[in-house]
Coordinates of C-alpha atoms and ligand atoms in Angstrom, one line a residue:
X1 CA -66.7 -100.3 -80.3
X2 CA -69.9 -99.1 -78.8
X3 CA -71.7 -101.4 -76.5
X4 CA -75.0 -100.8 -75.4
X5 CA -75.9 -103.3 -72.0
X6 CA -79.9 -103.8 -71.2
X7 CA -81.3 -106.5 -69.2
X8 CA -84.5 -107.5 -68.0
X9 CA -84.2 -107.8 -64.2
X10 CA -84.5 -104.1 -63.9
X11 CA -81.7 -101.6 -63.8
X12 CA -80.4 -102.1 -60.3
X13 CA -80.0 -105.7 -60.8
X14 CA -76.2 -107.1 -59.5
X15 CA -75.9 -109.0 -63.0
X16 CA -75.8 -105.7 -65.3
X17 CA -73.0 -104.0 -63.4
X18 CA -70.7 -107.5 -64.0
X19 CA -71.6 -107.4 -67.6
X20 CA -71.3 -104.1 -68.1
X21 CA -68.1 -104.4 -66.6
X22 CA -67.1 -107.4 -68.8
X23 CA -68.4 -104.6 -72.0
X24 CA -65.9 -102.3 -70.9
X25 CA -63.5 -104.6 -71.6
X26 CA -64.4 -104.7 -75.5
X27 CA -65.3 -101.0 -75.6
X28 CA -67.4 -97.9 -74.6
X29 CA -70.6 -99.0 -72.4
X30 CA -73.7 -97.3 -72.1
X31 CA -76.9 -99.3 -70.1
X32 CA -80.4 -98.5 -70.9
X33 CA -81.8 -100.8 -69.1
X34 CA -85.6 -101.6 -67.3
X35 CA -86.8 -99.3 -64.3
X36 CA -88.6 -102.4 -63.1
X37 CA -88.1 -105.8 -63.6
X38 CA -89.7 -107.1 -66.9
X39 CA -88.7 -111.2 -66.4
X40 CA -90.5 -113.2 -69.1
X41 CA -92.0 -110.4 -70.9
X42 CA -90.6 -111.7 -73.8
X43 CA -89.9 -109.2 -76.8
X44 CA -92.9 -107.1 -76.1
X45 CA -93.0 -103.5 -76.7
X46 CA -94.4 -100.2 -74.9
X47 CA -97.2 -99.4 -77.6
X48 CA -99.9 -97.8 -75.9
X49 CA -98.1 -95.2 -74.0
X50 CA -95.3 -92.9 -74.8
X51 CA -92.1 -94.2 -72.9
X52 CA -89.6 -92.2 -70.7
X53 CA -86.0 -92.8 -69.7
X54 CA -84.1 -90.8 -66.8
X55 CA -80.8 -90.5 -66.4
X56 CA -79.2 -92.8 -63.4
X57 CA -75.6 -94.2 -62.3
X58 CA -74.7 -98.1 -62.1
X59 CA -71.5 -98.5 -60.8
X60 CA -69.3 -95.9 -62.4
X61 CA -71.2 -96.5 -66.0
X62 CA -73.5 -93.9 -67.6
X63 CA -76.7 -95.5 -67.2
X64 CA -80.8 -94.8 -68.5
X65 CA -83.8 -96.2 -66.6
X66 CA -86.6 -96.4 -68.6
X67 CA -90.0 -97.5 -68.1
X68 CA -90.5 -100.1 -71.0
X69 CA -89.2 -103.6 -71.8
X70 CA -86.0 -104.8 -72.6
X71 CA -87.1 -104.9 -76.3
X72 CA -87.6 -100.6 -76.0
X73 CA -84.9 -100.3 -74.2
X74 CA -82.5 -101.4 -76.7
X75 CA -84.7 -99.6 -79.4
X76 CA -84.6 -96.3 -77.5
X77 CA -80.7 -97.0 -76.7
X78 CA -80.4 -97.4 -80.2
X79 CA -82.2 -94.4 -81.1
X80 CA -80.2 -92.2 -78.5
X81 CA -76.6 -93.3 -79.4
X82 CA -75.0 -93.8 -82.8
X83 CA -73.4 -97.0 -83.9
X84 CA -74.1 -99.2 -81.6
X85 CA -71.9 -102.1 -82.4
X86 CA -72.8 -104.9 -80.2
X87 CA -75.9 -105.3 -77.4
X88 CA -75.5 -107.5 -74.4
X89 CA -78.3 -108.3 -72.5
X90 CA -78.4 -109.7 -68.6
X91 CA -76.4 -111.4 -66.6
X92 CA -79.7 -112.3 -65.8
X93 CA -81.2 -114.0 -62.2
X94 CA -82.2 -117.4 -63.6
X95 CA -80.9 -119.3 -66.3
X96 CA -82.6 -119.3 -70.2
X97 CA -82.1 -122.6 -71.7
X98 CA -84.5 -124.4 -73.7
X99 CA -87.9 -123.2 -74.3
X100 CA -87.1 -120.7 -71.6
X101 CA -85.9 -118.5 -74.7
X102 CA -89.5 -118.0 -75.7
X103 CA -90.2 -116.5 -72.7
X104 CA -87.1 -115.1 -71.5
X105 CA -86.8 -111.0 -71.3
X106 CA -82.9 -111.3 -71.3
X107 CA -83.1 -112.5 -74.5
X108 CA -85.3 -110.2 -76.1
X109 CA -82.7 -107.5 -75.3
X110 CA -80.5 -109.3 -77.6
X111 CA -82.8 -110.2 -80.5
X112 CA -84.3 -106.9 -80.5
X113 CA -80.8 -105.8 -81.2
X114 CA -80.5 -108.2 -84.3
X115 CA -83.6 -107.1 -85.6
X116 CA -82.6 -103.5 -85.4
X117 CA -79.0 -105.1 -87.3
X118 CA -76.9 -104.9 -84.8
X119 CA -75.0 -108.1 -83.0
X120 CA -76.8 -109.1 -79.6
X121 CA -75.6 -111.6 -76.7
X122 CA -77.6 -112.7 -73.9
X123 CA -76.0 -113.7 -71.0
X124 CA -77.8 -115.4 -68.2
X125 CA -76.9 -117.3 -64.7
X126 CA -78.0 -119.7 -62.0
X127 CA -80.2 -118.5 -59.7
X128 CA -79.0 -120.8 -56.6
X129 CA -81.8 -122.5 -54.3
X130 CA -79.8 -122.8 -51.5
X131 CA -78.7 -119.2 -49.9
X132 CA -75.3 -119.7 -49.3
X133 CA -74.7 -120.4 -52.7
X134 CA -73.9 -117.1 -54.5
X135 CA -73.0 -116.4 -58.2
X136 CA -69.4 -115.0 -58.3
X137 CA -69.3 -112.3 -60.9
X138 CA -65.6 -111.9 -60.6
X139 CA -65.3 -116.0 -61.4
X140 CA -67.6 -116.2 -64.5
X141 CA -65.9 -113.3 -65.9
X142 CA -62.8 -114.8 -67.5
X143 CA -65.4 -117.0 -69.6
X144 CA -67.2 -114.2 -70.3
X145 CA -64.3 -112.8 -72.2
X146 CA -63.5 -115.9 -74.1
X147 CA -67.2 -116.3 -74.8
X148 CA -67.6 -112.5 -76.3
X149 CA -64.2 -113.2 -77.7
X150 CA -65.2 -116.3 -80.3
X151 CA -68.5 -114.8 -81.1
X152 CA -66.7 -111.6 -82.0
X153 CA -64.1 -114.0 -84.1
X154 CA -66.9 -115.2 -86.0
X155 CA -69.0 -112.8 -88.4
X156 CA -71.6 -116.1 -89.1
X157 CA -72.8 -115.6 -85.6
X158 CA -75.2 -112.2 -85.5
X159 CA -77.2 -113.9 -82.3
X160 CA -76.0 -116.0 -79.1
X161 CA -77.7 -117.6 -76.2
X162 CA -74.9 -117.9 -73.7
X163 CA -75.6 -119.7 -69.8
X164 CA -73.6 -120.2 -67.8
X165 CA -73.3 -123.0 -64.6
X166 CA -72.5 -121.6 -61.3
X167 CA -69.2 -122.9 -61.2
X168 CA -67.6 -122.8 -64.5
X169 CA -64.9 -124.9 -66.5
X170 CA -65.3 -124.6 -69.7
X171 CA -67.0 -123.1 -72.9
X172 CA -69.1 -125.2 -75.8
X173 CA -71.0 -124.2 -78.9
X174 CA -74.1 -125.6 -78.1
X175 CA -77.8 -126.2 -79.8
X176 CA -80.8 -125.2 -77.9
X177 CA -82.8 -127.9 -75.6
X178 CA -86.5 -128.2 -77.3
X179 CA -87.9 -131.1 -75.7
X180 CA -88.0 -130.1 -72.5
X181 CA -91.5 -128.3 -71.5
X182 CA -93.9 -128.9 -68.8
X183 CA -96.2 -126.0 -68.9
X184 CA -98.1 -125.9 -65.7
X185 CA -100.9 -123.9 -63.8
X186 CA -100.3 -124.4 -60.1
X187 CA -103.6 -122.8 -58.7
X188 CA -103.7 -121.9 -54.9
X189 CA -105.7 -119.2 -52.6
X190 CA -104.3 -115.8 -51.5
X191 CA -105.0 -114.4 -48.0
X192 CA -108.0 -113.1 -48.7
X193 CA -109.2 -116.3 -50.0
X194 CA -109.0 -115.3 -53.7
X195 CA -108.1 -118.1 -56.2
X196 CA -104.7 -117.1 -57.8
X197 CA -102.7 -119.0 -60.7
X198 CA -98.9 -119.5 -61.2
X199 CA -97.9 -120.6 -64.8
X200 CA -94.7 -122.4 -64.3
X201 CA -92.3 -124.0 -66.7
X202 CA -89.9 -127.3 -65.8
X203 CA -88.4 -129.5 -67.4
X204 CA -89.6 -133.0 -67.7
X205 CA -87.7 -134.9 -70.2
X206 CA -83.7 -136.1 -70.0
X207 CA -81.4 -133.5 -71.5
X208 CA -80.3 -134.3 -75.0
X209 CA -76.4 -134.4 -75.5
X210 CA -74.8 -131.0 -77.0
X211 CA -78.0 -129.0 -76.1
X212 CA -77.6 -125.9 -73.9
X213 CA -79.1 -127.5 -70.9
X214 CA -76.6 -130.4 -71.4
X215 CA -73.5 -128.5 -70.9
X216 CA -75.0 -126.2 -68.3
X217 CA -75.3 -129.5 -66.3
X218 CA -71.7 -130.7 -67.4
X219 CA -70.2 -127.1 -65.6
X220 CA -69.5 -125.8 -69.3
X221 CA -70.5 -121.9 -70.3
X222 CA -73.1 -122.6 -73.4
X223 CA -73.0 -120.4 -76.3
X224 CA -76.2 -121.0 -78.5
X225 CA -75.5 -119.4 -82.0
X226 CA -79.8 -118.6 -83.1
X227 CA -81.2 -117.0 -86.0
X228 CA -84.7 -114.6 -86.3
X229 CA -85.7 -116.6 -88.9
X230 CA -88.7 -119.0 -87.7
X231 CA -89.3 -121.1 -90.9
X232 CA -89.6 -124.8 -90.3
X233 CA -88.1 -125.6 -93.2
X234 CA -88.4 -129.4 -93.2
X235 CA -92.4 -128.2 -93.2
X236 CA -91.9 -126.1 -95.7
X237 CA -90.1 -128.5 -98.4
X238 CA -92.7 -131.2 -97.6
X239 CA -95.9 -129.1 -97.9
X240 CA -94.4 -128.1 -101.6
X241 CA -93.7 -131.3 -102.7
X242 CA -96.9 -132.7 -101.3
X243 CA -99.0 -129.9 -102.6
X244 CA -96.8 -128.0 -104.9
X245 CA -96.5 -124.2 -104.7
X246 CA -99.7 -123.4 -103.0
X247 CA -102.1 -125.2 -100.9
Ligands
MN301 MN1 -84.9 -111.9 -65.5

């Protein structure tokens, strides 16, 4: 099996050696990953300029720095090596539950795998407050195996969300959070008395059982099976047998 391992922190990032590591447990690994870190770019893609990768070593895996997204990453890994069976994307800094999934890099690197047809994971972690509070690779990575091990035992699921808490002890299928938003400009000033903007994201609302953010909360590794498809189907049903076929 041919794994290709991208993420969106940038190349050098701590969490891609620890998946790629985890990869090599399922098959051959090759990371094509971000030169720079691309958090929250979403699924964009590089389509003004030509892109570029350079050959580079992480850990002792064959590794491509390119200076694009995680979205042309995957499609240039893609492009550069045959078969690619599975893409795993992260361990990212940060965790992706929620809304965070529109937003979230990390997962772009996956679902730009399923839209090229090929299975894509995202994998993504706490990024502790407090500094002597440090994700342990080595810990997390017995889930990881039993998380890549029921996705692979299930053909149904093409695309996965998986988080995981800082101190694991379990593993649950999960849905994804939606009702948990605040979408906030914090304004300030810079040092040369500039006004500057943050947009931030929190969540407001309590978490709803069997979500994603739920079981992150609970200490349990959350696998969210998702689909490209956007549809809102309950929409869709109701504005044709309000309206019938067309408006
Ligand atoms: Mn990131």
């Amino acid at each position: 099996m041919r794994i290709l391992v991208t993420n969106d922190d940038g190349i050098y990032s701590p969490g891609i050696v620890a998946l790629a590591e985890l990869a090599a447990e399922f098959g051959d690994v090759r990371i094509v990953a971000p030169a720079f870190e691309q958090s929250s770019t979403s699924m964009a893609i590089t389509a003004a300029r030509p892109l570029h990768y350079r050959r580079t070593k992480v850990g002792s895996f064959e590794a491509f720095r390119v200076d694009g997204t995680p979205a042309d990453c995957v499609a240039l890994g893609a492009y550069n090596w045959d078969r690619v069976d599975l893409v795993f994307s992260g361990i990212n800094l940060g965790l992706n539950l929620g809304s965070a999934m529109w937003h979230s890099g990390t997962l772009a690197g996956a679902k730009q795998a399923a839209l090229l047809g090929i299975r894509g994971i995202a994998f993504s972690a706490p990024m502790p407050d407090d500094e002597d509070e440090k994700v342990d690779y080595a810990a997390l990575k017995p889930f990881g195996r039993k998380v890549v091990e029921g996705i692979l035992a299930d053909r149904t699921i093409f695309l996965a969300n998986v988080n995981y808490p800082l101190v694991p002890r379990g593993v649950v299928w999960t849905r994804q959070s939606v009702r948990h938003y605040d979408g906030r400009v914090v304004a300030d000033t810079d040092p040369m008395g500039r006004d500057h903007f943050w947009f931030t994201a929190v969540p407001v609302e309590a978490t709803e059982e069997g979500t994603d953010r739920w079981a992150v909360e609970r200490s349990l590794v959350s696998i969210t099976p998702l689909r490209l498809d956007l549809t809102d189907e309950v929409a869709l049903k109701h504005a044709r047998s309000t309206t019938g076929e067309s408006p």
